[in-house]
mmCIF file of C-alpha atoms in Angstrom:
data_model
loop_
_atom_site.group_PDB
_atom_site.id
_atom_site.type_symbol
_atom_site.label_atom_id
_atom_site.label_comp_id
_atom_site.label_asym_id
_atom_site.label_seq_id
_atom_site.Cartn_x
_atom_site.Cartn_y
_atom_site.Cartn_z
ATOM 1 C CA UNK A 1117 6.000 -16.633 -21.155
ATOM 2 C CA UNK A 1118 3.466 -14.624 -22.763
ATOM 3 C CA UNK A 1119 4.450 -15.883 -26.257
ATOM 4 C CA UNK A 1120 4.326 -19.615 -25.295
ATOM 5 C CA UNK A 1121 0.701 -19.203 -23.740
ATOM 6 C CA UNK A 1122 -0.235 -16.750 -26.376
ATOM 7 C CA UNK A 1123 0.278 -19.303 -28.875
ATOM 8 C CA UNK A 1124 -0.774 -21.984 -26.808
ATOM 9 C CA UNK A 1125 -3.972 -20.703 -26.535
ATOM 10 C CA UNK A 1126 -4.019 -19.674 -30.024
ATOM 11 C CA UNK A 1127 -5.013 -15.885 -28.979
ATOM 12 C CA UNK A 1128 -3.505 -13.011 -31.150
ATOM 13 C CA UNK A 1129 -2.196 -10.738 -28.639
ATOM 14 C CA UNK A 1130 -1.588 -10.926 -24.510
ATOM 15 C CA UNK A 1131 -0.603 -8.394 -22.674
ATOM 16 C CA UNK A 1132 -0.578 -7.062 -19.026
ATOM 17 C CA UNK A 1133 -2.024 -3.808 -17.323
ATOM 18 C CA UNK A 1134 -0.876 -2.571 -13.971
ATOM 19 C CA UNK A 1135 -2.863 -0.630 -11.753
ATOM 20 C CA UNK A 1136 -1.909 1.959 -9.826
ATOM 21 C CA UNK A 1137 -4.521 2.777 -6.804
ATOM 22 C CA UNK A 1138 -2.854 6.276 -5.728
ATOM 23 C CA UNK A 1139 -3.883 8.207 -8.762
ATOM 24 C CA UNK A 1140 -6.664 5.557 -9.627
ATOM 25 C CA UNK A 1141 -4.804 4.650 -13.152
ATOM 26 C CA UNK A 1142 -3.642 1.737 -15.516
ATOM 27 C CA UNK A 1143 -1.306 1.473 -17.988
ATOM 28 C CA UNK A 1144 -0.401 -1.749 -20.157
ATOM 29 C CA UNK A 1145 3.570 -3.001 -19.113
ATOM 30 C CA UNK A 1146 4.244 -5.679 -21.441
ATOM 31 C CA UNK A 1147 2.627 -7.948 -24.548
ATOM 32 C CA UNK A 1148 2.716 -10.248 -26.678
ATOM 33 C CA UNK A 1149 1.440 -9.808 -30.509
ATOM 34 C CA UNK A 1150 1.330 -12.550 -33.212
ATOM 35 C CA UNK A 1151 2.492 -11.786 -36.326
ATOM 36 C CA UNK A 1152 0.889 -9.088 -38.066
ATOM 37 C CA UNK A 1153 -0.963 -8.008 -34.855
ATOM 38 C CA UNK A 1154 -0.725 -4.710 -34.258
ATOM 39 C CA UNK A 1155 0.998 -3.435 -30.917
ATOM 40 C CA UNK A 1156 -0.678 -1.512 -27.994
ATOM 41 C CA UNK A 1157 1.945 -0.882 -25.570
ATOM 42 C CA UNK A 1158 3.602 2.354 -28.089
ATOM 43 C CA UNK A 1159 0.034 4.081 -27.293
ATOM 44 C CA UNK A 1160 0.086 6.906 -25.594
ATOM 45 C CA UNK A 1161 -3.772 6.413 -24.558
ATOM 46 C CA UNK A 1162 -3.186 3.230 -22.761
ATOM 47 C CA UNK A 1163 -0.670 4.889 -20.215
ATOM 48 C CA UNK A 1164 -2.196 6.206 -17.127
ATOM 49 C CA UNK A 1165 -5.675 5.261 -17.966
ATOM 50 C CA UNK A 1166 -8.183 6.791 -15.553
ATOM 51 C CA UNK A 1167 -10.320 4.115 -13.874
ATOM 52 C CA UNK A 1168 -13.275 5.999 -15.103
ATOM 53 C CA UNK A 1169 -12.340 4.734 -18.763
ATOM 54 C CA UNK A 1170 -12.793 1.123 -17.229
ATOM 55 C CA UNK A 1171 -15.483 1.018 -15.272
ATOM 56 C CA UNK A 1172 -16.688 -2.288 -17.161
ATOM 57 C CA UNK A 1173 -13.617 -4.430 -16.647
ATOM 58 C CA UNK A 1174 -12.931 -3.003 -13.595
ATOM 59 C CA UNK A 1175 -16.681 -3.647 -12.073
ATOM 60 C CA UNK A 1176 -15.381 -7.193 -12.405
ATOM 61 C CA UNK A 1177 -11.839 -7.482 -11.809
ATOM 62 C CA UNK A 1178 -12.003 -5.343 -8.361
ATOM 63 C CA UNK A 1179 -14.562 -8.646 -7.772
ATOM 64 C CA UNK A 1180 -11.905 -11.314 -8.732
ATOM 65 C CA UNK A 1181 -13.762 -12.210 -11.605
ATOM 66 C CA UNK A 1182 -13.140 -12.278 -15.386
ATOM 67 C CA UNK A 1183 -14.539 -10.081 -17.480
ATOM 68 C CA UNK A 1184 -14.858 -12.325 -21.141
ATOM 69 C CA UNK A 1185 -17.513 -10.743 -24.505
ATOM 70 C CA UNK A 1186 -17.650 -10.767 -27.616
ATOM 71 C CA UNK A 1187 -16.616 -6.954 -28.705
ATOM 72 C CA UNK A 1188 -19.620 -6.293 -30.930
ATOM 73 C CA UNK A 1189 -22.086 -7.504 -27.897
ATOM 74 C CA UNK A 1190 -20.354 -4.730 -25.317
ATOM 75 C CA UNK A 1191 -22.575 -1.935 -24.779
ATOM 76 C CA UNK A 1192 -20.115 0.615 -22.973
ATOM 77 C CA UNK A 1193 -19.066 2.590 -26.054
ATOM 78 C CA UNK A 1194 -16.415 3.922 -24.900
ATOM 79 C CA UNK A 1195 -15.038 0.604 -24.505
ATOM 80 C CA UNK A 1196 -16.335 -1.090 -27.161
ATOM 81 C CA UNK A 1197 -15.225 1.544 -30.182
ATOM 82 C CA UNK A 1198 -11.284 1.033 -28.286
ATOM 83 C CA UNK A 1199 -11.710 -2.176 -29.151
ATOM 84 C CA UNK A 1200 -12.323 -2.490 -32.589
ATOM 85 C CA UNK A 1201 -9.745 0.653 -33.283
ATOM 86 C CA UNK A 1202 -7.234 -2.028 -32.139
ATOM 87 C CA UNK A 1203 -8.900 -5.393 -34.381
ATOM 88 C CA UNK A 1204 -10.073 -6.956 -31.284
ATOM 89 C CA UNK A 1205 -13.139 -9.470 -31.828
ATOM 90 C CA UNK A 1206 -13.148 -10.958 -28.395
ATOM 91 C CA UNK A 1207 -11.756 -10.237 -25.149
ATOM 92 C CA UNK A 1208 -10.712 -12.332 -21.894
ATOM 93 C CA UNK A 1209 -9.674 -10.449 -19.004
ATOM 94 C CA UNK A 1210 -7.879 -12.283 -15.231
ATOM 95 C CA UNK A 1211 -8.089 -10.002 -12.550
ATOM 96 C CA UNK A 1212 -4.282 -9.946 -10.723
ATOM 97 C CA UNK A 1213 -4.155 -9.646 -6.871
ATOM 98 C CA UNK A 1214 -1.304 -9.125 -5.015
ATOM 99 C CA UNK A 1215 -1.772 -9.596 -1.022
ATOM 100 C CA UNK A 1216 -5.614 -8.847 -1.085
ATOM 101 C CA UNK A 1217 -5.135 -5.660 -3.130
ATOM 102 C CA UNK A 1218 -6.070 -5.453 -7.271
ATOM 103 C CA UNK A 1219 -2.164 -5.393 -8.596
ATOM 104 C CA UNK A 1220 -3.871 -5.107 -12.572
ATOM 105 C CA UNK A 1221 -4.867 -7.552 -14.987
ATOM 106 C CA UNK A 1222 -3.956 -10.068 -17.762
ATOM 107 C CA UNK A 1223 -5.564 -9.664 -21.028
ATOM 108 C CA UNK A 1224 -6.363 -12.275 -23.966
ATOM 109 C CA UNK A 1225 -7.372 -11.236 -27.182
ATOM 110 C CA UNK A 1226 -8.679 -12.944 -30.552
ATOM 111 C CA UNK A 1227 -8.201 -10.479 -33.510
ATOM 112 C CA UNK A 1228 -9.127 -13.647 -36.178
ATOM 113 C CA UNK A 1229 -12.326 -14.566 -34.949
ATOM 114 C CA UNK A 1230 -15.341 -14.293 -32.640
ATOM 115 C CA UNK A 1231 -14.379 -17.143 -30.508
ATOM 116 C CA UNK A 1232 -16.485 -18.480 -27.282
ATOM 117 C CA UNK A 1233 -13.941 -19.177 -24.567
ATOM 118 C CA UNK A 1234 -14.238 -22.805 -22.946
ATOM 119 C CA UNK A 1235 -15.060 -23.160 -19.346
ATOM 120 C CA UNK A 1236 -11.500 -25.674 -19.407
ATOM 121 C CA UNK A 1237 -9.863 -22.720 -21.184
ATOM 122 C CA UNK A 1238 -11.051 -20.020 -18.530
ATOM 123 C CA UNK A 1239 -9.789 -22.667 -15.953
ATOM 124 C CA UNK A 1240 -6.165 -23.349 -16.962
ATOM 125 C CA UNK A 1241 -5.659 -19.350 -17.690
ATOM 126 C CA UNK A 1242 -6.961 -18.945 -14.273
ATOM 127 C CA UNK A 1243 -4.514 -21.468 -12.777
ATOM 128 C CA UNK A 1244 -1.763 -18.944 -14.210
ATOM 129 C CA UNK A 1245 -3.155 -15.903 -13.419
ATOM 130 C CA UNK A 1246 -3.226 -17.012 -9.990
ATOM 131 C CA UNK A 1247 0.190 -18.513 -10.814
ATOM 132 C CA UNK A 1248 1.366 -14.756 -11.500
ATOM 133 C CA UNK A 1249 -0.317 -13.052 -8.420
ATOM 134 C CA UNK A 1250 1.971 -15.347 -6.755
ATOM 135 C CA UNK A 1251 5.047 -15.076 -8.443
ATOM 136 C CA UNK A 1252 4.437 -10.885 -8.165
ATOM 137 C CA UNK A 1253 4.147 -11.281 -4.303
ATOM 138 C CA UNK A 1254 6.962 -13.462 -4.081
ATOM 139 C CA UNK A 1255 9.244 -10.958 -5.962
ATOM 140 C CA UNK A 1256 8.010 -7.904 -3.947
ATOM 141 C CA UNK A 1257 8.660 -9.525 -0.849
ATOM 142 C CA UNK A 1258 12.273 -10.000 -2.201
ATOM 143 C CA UNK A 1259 12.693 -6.504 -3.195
ATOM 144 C CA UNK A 1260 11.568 -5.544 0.059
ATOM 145 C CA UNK A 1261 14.063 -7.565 2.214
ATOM 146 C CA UNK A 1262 16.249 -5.948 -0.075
ATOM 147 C CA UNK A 1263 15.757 -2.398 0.374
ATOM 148 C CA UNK A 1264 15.013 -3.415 4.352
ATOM 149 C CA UNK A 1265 18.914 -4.832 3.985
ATOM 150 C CA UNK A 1266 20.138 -1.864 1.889
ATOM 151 C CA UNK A 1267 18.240 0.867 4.422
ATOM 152 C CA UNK A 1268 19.911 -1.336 7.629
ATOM 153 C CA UNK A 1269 23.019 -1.399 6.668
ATOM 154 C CA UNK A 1270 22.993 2.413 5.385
ATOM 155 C CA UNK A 1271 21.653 3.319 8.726
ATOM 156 C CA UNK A 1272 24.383 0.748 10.516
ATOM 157 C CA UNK A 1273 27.246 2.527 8.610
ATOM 158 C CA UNK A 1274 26.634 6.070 9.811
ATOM 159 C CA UNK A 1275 25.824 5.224 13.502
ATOM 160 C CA UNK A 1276 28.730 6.254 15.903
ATOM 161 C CA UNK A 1277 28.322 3.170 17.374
ATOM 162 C CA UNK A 1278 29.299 -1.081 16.920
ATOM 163 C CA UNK A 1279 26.354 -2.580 14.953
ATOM 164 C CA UNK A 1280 26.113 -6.400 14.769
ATOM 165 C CA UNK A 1281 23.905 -8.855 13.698
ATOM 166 C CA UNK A 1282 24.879 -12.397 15.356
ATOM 167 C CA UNK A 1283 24.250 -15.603 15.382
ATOM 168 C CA UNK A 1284 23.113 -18.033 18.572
ATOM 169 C CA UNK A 1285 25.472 -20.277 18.871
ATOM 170 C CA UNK A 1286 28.373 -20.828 21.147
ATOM 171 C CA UNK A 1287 30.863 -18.300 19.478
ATOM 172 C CA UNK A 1288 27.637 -15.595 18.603
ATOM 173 C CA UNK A 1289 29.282 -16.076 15.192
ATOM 174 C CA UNK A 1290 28.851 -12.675 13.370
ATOM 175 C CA UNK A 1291 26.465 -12.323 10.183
ATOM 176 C CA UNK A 1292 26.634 -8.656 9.906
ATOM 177 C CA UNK A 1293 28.770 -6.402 11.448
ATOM 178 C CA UNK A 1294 29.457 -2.096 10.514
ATOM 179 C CA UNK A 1295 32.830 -0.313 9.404
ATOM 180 C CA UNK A 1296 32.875 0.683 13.229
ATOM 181 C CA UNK A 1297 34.499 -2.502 14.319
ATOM 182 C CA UNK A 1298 37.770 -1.327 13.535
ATOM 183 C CA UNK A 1299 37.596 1.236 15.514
ATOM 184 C CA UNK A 1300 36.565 -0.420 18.652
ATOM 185 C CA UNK A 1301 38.407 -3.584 17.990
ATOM 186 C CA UNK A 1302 41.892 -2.937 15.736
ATOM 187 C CA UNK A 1303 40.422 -5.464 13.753
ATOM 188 C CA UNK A 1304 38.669 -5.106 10.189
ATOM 189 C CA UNK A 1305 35.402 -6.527 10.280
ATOM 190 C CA UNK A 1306 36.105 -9.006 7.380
ATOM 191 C CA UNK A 1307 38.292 -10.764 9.450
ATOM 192 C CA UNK A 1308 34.853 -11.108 11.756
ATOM 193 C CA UNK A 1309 32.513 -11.897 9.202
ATOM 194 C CA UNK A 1310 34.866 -14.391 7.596
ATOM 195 C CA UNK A 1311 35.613 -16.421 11.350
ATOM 196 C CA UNK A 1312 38.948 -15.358 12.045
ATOM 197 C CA UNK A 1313 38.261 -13.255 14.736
ATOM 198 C CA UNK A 1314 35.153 -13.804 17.692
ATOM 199 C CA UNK A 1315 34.343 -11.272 19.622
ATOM 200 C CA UNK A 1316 33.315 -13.221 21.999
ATOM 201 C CA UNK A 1317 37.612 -14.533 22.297
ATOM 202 C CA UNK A 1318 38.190 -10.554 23.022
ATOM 203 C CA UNK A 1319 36.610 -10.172 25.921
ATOM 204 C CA UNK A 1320 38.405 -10.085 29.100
ATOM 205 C CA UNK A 1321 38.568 -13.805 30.734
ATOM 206 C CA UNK A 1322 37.446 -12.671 33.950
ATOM 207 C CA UNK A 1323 34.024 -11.241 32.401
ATOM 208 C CA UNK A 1324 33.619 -13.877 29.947
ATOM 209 C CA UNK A 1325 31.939 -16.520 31.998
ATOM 210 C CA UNK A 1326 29.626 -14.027 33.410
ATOM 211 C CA UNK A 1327 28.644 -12.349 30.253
ATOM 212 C CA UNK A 1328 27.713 -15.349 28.447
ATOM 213 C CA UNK A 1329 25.442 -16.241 32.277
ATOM 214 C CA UNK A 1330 23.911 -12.669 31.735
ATOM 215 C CA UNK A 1331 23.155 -13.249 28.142
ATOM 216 C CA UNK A 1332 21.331 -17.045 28.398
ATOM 217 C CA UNK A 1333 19.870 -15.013 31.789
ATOM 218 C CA UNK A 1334 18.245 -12.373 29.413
ATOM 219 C CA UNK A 1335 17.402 -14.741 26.448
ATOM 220 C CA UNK A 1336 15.535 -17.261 29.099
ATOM 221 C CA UNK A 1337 13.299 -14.428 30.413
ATOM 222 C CA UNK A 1338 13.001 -12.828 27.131
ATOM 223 C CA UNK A 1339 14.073 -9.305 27.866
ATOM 224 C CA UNK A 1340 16.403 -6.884 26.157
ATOM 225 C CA UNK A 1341 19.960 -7.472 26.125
ATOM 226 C CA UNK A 1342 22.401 -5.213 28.206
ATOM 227 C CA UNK A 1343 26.134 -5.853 29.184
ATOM 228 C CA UNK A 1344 28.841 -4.344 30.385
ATOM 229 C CA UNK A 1345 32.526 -5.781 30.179
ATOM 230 C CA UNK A 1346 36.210 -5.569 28.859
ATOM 231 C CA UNK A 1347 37.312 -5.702 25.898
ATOM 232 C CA UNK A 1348 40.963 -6.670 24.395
ATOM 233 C CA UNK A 1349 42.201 -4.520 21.442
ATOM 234 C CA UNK A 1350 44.467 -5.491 18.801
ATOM 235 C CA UNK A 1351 47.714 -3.552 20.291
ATOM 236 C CA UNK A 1352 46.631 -5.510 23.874
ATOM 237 C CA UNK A 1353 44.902 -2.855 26.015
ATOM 238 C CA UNK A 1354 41.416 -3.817 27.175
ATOM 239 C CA UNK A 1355 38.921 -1.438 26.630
ATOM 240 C CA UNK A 1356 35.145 -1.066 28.632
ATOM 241 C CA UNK A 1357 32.230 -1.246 25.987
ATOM 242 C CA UNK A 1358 28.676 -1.338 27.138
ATOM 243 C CA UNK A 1359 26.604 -3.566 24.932
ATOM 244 C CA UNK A 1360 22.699 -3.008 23.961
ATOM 245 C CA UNK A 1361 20.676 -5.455 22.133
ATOM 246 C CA UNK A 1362 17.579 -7.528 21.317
ATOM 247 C CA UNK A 1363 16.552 -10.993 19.983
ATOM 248 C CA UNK A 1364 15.231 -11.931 16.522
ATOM 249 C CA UNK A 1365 13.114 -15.089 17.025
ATOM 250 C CA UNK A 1366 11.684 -17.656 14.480
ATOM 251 C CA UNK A 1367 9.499 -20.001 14.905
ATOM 252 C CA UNK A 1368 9.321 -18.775 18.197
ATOM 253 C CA UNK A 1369 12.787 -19.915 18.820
ATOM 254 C CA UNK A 1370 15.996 -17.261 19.775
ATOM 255 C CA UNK A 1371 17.163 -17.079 15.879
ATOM 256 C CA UNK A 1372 19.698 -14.184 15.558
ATOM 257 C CA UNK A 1373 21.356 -11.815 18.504
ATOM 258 C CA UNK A 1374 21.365 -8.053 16.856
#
């Protein structure tokens, strides 16, 4: 991606710097380079960056503005002698925000000439940067319902206990369910997950009908879920099992049974 707008934009070198706000650092990620562009991302300098070495850019981009100059008109000299070690003539800088908090920031830069960026430039390239911010959020939000899966289901797995995650529907068809089944049941919990088996079709037909009154009872009036009933085993002996559970809701609608 960075190539195509690099080259789009007909800048010599893109690249990307992440900030992290518990140490109060950034260090560049990734980048593009044209050809015969030097790299940046192979210097050790631009890892971990203190803020402090910043403090221009950053006086902007903790604004949500760009930062944009020619390098020979910036007076920070820290700044400004970084620069030119690295051939840059002029510099364009989006801010990146990722659910109201600076994430880093996406840097342009023309190593060929002193070029004065466009007001329609600065607005496409802040169409993407927004663009990215977006994109970022939406894959942290994955990762986190991922790890939230991965820590359920490692914390489902070592209860001493039946841990289910259900649908509503008539036959509380089973989304999730832990290695504990078996033991409770005689039946692998595949053979729950894939349909074959409903729990609800184990329990004992004269609790049945007043376990599933209990349950619309308790979903109705919105409070916790709590049974007790029988329940049939694979080798035919009915066992008691007392049931504790809750409501996930959507939309503010009954959504899963867990």
């Amino acid at each position: 991606t960075f190539e195509i707008i690099g080259r789009a934009t007909k800048v010599d070198r893109m690249y990307f710097f992440e900030n992290n706000q518990h140490v109060n650092s950034m260090s560049i990620k990734s980048e593009w380079d044209n050809e015969n562009i030097s790299k940046l991302i192979d210097l050790p300098e631009l890892q971990n960056m203190p803020h402090s070495e910043n403090k221009l850019f950053l006086d902007y981009l903790f604004e949500n503005k760009i930062f944009k100059a020619k390098v020979e008109d910036i007076e920070d000299a820290l700044i400004k002698n970084r620069l030119q070690s690295q051939k840059t003539l002029t510099i364009l800088v989006f801010p990146i925000f990722v659910k109201d908090k600076f994430y880093g920031s996406i840097c342009l830069d023309d190593c060929t000439s002193s070029r004065i960026w466009t007001d329609d430039e600065v607005g496409v390239l802040q169409i993407l940067a927004t663009n990215i911010s977006t994109t970022i959020e939406r894959i942290d939000n994955e990762n986190l319902i991922l790890e939230s899966e991965q820590r359920f289901k490692l914390l489902a797995n070592n209860i001493p206990g039946t841990v289910f995650l259900s649908e509503n529907d008539k036959k509380y068809t089973k989304l999730y369910v832990n290695d504990e089944i078996e033991k409770l049941t005689g039946y692998p919990k595949e053979e729950f997950l894939k349909n074959k088996i409903y729990l609800i079709d184990l329990v004992h037909p004269d609790d049945k009908p007043n376990l599933i009154k209990l349950n619309l009872e308790a979903l109705n009036n919105k409070k916790k879920l709590h049974f007790t009933y029988r329940l049939k085993r694979k080798t035919g002996e009915y066992i008691w099992v007392e049931e504790f559970g809750d409501v996930v809701y959507k939309d503010g609608k009954v959504k899963y049974l867990e």
